[in-house]
Each structure stands twice: as structure tokens, then as C-alpha cells.
Tab-separated table of C-alpha atoms in Angstrom:
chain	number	residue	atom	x	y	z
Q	15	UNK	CA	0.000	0.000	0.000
Q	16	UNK	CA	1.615	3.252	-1.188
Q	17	UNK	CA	0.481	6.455	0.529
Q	18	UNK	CA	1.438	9.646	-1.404
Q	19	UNK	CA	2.237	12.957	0.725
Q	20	UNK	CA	3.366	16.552	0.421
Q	21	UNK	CA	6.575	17.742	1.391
Q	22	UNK	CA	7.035	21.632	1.539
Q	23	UNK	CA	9.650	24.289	1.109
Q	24	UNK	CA	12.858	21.671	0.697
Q	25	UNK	CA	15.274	23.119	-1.580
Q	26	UNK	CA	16.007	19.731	-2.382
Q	27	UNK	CA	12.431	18.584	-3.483
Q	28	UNK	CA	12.059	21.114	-5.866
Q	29	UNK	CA	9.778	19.969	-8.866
Q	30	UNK	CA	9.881	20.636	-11.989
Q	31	UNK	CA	7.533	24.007	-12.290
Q	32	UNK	CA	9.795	25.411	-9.313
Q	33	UNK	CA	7.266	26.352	-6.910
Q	34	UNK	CA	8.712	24.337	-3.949
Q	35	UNK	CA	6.152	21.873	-3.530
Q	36	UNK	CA	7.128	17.410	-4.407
Q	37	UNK	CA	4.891	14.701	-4.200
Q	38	UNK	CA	6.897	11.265	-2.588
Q	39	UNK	CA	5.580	8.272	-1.992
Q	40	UNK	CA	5.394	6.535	1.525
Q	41	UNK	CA	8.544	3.541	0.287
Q	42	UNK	CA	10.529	6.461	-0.645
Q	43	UNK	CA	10.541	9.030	3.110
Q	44	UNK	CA	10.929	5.726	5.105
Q	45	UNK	CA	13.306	2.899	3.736
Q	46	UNK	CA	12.798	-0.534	4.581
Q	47	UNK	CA	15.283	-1.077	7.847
Q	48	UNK	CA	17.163	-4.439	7.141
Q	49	UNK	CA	17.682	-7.198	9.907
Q	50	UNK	CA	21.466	-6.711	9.904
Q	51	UNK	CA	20.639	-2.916	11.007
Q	52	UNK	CA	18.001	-3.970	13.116
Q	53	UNK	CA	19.620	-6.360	14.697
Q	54	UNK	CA	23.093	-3.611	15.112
Q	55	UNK	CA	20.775	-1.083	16.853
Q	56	UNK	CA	19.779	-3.540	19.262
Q	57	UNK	CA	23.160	-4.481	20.232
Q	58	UNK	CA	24.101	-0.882	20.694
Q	59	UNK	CA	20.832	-0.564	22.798
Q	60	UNK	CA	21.915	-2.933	24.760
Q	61	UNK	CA	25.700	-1.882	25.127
Q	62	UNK	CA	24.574	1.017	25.980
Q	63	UNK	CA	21.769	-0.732	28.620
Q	64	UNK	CA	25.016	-2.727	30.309
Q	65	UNK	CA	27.348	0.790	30.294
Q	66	UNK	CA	24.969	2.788	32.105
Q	67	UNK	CA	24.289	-0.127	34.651
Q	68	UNK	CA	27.924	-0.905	34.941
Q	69	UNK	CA	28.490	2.873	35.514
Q	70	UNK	CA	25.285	2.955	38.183
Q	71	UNK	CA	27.026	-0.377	40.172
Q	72	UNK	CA	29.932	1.910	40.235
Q	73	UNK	CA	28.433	4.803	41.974
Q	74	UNK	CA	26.524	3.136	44.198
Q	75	UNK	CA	29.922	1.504	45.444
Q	76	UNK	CA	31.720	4.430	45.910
Q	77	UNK	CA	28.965	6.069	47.583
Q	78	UNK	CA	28.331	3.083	50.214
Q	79	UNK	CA	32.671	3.664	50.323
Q	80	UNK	CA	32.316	7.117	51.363
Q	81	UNK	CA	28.910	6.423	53.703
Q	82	UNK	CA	31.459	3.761	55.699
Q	83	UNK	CA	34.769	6.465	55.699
Q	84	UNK	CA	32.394	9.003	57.145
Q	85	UNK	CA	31.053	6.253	59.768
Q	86	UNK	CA	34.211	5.580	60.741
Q	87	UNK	CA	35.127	8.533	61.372
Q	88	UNK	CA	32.735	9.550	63.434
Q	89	UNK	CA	33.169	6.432	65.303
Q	90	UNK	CA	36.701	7.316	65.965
Q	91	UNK	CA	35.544	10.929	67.084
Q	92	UNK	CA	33.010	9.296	69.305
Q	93	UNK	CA	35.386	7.197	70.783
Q	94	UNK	CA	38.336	9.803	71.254
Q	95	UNK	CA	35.835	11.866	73.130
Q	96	UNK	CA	34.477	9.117	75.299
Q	97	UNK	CA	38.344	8.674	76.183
Q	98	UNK	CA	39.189	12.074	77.154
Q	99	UNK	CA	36.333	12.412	79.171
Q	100	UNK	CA	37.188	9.102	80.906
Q	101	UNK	CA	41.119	10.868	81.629
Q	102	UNK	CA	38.922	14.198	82.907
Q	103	UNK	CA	36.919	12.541	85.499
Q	104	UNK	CA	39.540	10.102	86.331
Q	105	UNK	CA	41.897	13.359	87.029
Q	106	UNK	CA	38.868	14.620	88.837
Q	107	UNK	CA	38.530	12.379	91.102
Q	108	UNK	CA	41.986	11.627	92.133
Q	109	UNK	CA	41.884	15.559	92.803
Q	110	UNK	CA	39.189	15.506	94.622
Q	111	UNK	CA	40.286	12.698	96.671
Q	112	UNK	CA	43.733	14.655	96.699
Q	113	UNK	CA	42.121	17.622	98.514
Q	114	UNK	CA	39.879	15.122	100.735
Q	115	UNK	CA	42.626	13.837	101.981
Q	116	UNK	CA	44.082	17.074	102.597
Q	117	UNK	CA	41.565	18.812	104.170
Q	118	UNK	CA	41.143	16.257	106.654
Q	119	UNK	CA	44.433	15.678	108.176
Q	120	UNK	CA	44.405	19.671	109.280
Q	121	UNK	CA	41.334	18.612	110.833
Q	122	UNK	CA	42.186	15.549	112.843
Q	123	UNK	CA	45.309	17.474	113.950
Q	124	UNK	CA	43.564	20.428	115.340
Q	125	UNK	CA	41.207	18.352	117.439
Q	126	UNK	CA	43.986	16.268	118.936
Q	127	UNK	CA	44.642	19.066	121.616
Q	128	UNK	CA	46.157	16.274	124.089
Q	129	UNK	CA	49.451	15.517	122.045
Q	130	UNK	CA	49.978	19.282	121.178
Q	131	UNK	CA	51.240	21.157	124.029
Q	132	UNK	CA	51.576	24.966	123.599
Q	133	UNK	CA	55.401	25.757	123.216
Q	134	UNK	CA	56.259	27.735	125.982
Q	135	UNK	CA	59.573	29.664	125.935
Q	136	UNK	CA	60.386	27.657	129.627
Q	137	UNK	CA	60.709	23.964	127.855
């Protein structure tokens, strides 16, 4: 089944009277695709199909990568501040045990008024 159209304005179509306009048929616009063209399109659909996949595996592997460096590194953060909070209050408390200890043996000496004897310029 032919089917005859108009194609307009082409510089290339030009009939012979010259006014612009051709007449083609429908077998002439559209040739007939062959199987070995067919059948080379699909394999560069499918190349193509594979490459971007490929390329998406890729990506999502470096992104999980980075996700797990940035874990880790807060990990590490976490953990350094866990241990220098663990040095504070273990300096804290061996101050404060420091001055306890302190504090108390001024104490326990000034109410021990038997073994002091005031110094008296005669002994």
C-alpha cells in the first residue's frame, strides 16, 4: 500500500515548475530497515543498557565507600571523646580525693589538743 504525501519548502524537493512543492511516496521518506541494522541497533541498545548499569554499580559503590569512611570517622571521634572524658573525670577524682585527703588531716590534727602542748619559751 503506497500512501502519497506533500513535502514543503525543501530546496532539495524542488519539482519541476519550481514552486517548492514534491509529491513522494510513503517507500521512498521511510526505507525498509534491514535485519542486519536492526539487529546492530539492538546491540548498541543494549551496550549502551550494560554501560549505564555498569556505571550505576559503580556509583553506588563508591557512595556506600564514602557512607562507611564518614562512619568511621565519626566512630573514631566518638570514641576519642568518650576517652578524654574518661582521663577528665579520672583526674577529677583523684583531685578531689587529693584535697579530701588534705583537708582532713588539718582537721584531725587540730582536734587532737592532748598531744599538742603549747610551746612555751620555759621547755
Amino acid at each position: 500500500m503506497d500512501l502519497t504525501y506533500r513535502v514543503r519548502g525543501r530546496s532539495s524537493s524542488i519539482d519541476a515548475n519550481g514552486n517548492g512543492e514534491c509529491w513522494k511516496n510513503d517507500i521512498q521518506a521511510a526505507p525498509v530497515m534491514t535485519v542486519e541494522k536492526e539487529l546492530e541497533m539492538s546491540r548498541k541498545a543494549i551496550e549502551k543498557q550494560t554501560k549505564l548499569q555498569n556505571w550505576l554499580i559503580e556509583k553506588e559503590r563508591r557512595e556506600i565507600l564514602k557512607l562507611q569512611q564518614e562512619q568511621q570517622f565519626i566512630d573514631e571521634q566518638r570514641r576519642n571523646a568518650a576517652e578524654k572524658d574518661a582521663k577528665f573525670f579520672k583526674r577529677a577524682a583523684a583531685t578531689k580525693k587529693k584535697l579530701l585527703v588534705a583537708t582532713a588531716a588539718p582537721v584531725s590534727e587540730a582536734l587532737d589538743f592532748s598531744s599538742s602542748k603549747p610551746a612555751t619559751a620555759e621547755t
